Coordinates of C-alpha atoms in Angstrom, one line a residue:
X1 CA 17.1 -11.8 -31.7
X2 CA 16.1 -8.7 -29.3
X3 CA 16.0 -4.9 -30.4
X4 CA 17.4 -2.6 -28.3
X5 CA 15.9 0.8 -28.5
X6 CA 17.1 4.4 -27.3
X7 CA 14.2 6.0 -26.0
X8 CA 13.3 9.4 -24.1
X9 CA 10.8 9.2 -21.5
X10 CA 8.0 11.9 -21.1
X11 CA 5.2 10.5 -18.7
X12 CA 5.0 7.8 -16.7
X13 CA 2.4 4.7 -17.1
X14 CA -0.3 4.2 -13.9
X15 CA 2.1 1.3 -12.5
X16 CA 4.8 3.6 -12.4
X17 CA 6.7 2.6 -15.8
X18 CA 8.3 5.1 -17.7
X19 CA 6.6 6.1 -21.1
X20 CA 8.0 7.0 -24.9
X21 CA 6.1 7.7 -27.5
X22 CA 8.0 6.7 -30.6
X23 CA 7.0 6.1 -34.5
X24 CA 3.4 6.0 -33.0
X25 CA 3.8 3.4 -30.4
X26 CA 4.1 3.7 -26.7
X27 CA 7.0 2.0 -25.1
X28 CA 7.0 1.1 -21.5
X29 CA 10.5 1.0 -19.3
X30 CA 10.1 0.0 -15.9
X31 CA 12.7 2.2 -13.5
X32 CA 12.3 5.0 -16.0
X33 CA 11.1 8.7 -15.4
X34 CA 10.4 11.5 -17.6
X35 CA 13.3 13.5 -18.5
X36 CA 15.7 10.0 -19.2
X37 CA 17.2 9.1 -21.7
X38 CA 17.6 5.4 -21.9
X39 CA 19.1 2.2 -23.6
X40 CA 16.3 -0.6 -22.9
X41 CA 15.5 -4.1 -24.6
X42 CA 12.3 -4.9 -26.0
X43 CA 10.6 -8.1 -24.6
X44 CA 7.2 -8.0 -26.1
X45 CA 5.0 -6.3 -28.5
X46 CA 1.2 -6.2 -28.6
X47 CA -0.2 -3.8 -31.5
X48 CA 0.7 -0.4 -30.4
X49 CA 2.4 -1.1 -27.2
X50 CA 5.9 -2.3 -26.6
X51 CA 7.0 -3.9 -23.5
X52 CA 10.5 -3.3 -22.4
X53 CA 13.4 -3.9 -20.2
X54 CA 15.9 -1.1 -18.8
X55 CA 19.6 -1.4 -20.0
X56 CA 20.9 2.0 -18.9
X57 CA 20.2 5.3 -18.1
X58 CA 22.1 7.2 -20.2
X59 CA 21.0 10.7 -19.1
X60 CA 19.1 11.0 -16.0
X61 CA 16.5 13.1 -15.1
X62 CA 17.0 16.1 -12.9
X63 CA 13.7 14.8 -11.2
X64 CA 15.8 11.1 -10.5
X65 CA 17.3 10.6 -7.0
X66 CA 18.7 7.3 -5.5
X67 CA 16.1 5.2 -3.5
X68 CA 15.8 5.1 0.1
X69 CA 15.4 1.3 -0.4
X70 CA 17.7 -1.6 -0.7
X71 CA 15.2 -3.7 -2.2
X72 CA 13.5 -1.2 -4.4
X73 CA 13.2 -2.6 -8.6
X74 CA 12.6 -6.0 -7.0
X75 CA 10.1 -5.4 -4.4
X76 CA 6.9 -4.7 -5.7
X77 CA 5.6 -2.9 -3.1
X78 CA 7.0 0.7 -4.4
X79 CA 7.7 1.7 -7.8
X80 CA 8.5 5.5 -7.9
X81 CA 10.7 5.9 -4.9
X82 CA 13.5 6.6 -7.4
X83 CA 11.6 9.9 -7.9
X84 CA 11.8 12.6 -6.6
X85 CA 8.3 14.1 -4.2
X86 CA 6.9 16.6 -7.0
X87 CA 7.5 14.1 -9.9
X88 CA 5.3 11.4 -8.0
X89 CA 2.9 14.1 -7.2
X90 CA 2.3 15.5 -10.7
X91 CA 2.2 12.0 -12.0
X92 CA -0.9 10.9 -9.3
X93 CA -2.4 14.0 -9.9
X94 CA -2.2 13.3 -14.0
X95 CA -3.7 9.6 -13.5
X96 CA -6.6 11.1 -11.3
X97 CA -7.5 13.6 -14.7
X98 CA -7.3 10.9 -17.1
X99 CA -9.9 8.5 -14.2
X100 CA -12.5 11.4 -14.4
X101 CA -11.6 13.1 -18.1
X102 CA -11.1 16.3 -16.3
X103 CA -8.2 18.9 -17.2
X104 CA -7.8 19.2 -14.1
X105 CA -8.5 17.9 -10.1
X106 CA -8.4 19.4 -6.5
X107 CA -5.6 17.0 -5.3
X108 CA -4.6 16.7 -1.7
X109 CA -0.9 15.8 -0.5
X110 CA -1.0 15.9 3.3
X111 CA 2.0 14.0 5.5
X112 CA 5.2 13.1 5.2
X113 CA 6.9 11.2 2.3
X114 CA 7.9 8.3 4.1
X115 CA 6.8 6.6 7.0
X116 CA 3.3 7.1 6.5
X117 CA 1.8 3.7 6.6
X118 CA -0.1 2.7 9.2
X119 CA -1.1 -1.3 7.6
X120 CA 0.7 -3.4 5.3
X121 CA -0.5 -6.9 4.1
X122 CA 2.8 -9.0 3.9
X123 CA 3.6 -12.4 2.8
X124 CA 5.6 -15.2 5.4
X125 CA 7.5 -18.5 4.3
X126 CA 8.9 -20.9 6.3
X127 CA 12.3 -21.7 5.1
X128 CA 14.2 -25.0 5.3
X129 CA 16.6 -24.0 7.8
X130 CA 14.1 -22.7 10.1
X131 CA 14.4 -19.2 8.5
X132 CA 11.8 -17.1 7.9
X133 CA 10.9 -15.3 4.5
X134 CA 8.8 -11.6 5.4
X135 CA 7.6 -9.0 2.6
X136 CA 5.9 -8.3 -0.3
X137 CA 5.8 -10.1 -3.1
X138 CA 8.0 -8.9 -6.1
X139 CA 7.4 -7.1 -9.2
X140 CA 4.9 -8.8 -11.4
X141 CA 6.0 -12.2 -9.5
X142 CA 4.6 -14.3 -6.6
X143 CA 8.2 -14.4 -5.4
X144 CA 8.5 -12.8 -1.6
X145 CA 11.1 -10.0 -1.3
X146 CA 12.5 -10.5 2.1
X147 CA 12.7 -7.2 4.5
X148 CA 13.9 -6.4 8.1
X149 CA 12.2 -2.7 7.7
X150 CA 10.8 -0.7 5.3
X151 CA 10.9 3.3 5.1
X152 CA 7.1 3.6 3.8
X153 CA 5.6 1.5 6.5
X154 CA 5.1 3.8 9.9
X155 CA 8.2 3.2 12.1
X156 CA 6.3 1.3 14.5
X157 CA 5.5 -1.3 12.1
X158 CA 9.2 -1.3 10.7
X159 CA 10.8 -1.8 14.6
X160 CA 9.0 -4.9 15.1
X161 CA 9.5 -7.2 11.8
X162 CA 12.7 -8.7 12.8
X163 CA 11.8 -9.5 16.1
X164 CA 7.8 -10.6 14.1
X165 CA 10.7 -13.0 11.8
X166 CA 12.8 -14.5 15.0
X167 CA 9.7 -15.3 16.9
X168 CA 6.1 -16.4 16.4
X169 CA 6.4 -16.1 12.5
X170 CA 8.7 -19.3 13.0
X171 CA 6.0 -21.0 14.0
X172 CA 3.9 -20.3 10.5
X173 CA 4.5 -22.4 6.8
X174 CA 3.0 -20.2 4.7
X175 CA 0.7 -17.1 5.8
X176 CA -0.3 -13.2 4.7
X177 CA -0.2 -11.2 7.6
X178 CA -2.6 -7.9 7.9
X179 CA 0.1 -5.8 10.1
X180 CA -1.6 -2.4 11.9
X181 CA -1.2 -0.2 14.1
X182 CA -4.1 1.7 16.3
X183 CA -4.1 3.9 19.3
X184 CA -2.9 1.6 21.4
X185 CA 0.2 -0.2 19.4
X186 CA 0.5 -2.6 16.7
X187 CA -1.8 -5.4 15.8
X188 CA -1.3 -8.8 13.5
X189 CA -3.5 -10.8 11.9
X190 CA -2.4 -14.0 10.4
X191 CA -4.3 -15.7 7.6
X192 CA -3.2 -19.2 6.8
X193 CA -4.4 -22.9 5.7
X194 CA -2.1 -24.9 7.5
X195 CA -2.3 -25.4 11.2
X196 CA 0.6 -23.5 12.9
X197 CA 3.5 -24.6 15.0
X198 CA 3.0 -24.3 18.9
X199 CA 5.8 -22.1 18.7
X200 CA 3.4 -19.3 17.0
X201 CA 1.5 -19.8 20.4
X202 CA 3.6 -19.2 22.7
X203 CA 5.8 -16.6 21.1
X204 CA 2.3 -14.5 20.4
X205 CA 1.8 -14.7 24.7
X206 CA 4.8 -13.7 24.9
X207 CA 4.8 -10.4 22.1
X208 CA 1.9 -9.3 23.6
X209 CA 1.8 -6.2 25.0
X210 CA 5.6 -5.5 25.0
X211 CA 5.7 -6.0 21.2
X212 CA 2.4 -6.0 20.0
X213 CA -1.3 -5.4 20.8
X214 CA -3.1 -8.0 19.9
X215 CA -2.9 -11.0 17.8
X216 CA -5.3 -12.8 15.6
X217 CA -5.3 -16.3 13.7
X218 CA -7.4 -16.9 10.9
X219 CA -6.6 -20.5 10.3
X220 CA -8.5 -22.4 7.4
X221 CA -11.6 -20.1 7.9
X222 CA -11.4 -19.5 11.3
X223 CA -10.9 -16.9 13.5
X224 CA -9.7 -16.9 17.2
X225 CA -8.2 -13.9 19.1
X226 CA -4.9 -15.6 20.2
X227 CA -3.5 -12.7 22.6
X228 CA -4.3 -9.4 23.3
X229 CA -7.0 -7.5 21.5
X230 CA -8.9 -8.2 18.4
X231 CA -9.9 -4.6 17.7
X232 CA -7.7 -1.7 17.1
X233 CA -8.6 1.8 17.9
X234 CA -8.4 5.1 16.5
X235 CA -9.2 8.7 16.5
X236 CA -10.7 10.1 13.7
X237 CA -9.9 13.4 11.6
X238 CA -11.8 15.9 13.7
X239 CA -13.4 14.9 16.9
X240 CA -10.9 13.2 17.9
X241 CA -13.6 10.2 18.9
X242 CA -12.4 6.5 18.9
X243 CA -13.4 4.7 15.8
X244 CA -13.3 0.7 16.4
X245 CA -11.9 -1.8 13.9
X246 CA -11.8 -5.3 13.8
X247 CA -8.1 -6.3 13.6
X248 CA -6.9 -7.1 9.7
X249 CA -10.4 -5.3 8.4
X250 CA -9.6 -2.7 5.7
X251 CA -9.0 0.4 6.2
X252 CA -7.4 3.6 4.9
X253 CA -3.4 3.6 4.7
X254 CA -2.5 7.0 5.4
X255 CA -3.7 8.3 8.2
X256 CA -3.6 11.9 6.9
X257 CA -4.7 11.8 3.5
X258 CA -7.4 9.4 5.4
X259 CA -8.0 12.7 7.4
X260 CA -8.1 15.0 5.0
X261 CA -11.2 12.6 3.1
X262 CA -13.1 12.9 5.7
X263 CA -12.7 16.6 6.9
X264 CA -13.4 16.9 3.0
X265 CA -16.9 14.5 2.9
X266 CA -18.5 16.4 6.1
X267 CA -17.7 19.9 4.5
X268 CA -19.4 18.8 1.6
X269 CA -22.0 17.2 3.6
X270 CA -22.5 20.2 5.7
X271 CA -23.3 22.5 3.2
X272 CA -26.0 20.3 1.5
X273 CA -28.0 21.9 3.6
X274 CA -30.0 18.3 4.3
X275 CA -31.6 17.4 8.0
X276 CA -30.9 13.5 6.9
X277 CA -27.9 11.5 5.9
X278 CA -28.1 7.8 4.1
X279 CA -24.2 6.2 4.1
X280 CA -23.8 3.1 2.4
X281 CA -20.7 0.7 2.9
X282 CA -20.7 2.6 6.2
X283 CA -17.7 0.6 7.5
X284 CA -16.7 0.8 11.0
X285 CA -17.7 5.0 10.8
X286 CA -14.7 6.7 9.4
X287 CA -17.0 9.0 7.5
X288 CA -19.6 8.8 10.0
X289 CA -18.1 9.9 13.2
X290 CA -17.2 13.3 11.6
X291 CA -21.1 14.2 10.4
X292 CA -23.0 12.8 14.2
X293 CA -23.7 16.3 15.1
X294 CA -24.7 17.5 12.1
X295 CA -28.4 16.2 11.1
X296 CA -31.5 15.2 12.3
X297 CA -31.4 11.6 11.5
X298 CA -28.7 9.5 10.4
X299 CA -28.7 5.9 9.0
X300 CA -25.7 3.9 8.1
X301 CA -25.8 0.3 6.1
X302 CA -22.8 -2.0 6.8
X303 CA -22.7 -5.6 5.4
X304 CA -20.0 -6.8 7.9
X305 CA -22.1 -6.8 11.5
X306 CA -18.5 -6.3 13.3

């Protein structure tokens, strides 16, 4: 038989549950905030913590808003955009204390709210009927959420997915796709084991450059450039210098927290007072490209020789 508990919630977790502290056990309630009150329905217990499920809010916070999202609580892509901006803030800010054991950090927030990513990985599945299945997987499940937009992603990215699910990504079974965008548009890269439809083929010759910028395939290990470009460009915080990546490489989601990073490193770096620099995982020179000017001699080690 399940317990339900009534619980009020005073922090929230690092994933973004809700957290009560109650008769010296922490309860977690996904979709809570601090400042609920809510009915929930325990599901699992392991010593002092207790795993939950939420019934009802039955006094909301006054930091709880309604999210911007249709899919939000089964997507797993978000988990506080039922919270207001500060809230989400204060609760990064507190996670970031408890990483370094520090009462407090210098914390950055730089850029809008929404619409400030400029890459998403996302998962594709070929339906029966020829559909197509595009988004992240759900929470805690390796079950795809399907989207036609998404209000976090950089409205570039967002414009193209239906067109992305109507045309070449009919041509794929199952694939993650690296979606970016650079200087000069948006770029894809598709990773997959199974050898795609010719339909992917000619429906990339075709997106390319009205939709997109370039398009790569990584199939079964492979990689081939299949229209367009295979590297993205971008300017960096300062110099406003083109930075090269390889398309579907990693690289910093928002572009002006990214910014603010490295403005941040060569400040530091500047007033070391040094005449040489040593960067390790140098990467494709986001750090880099802001510090060129600055000493006498410069040496950067990257693993990956693209």
């Amino acid at each position: 038989m399940t317990k339900k508990v009534r619980l009020n919630i005073s922090s929230i977790a690092p994933l973004g549950d809700g957290v009560s502290i109650a008769d010296g056990s922490f309860y977690y309630v996904p979709g809570a905030i601090p400042g609920d009150e809510v009915d929930a329905e325990i599901i699992k217990r392991n010593k002092r913590d207790i795993f939950t499920r939420l019934l009802r809010v039955v006094h909301p916070s006054d930091m709880r808003r309604e999210p911007v999202c249709p899919v939000f609580g089964k997507c797993g892509g978000c988990s506080l955009l039922h919270a207001d901006e500060s809230l989400q803030r204060d609760a990064k800010r507190e996670a970031l204390k408890r990483q370094f054991a520090r009462d407090d950090v210098a914390f950055i927030s730089d850029g809008p709210a929404l619409g400030y990513r400029r890459l998403a990985r996302l998962h594709v599945h070929r339906l029966g009927d020829g559909g197509v299945q595009l988004g992240f997987y759900g929470k805690r499940a390796h079950r795809i959420v399907d989207i036609s937009a998404c209000p976090v992603l950089e409205s570039r990215i967002s414009d193209v997915l239906p067109s992305l699910k109507s045309g070449l990504l009919r041509g794929l079974q199952d694939a993650v796709v690296r979606i970016a965008t650079g200087n000069d548009g948006v770029y894809l890269h598709v990773e997959t084991a199974s050898p795609p439809d010719p339909v992917f083929y000619t429906e990339a010759e075709k997106a390319v450059p009205t939709l997109l910028a370039g398009v790569v395939l990584n199939w079964d290990g492979i990689t081939t450039t299949v229209a367009g470009a295979d590297t993205l460009t971008m300017s960096t915080a300062t110099r406003q210098s083109l930075m090269a990546l390889p398309v579907g490489s990693f690289g910093q989601a928002n572009a002006h927290i990214n910014n603010a990073l490295a403005a941040t490193v060569a400040r530091w770096a500047k007033a070391s007072g040094a005449s040489e620099i040593l960067e390790l995982y140098a990467g494709a020179g986001n750090l880099s490209l802001e510090l060129l000017d600055c000493f006498d001699a410069f040496t950067l080690v990257e693993l990956d020789a693209r």
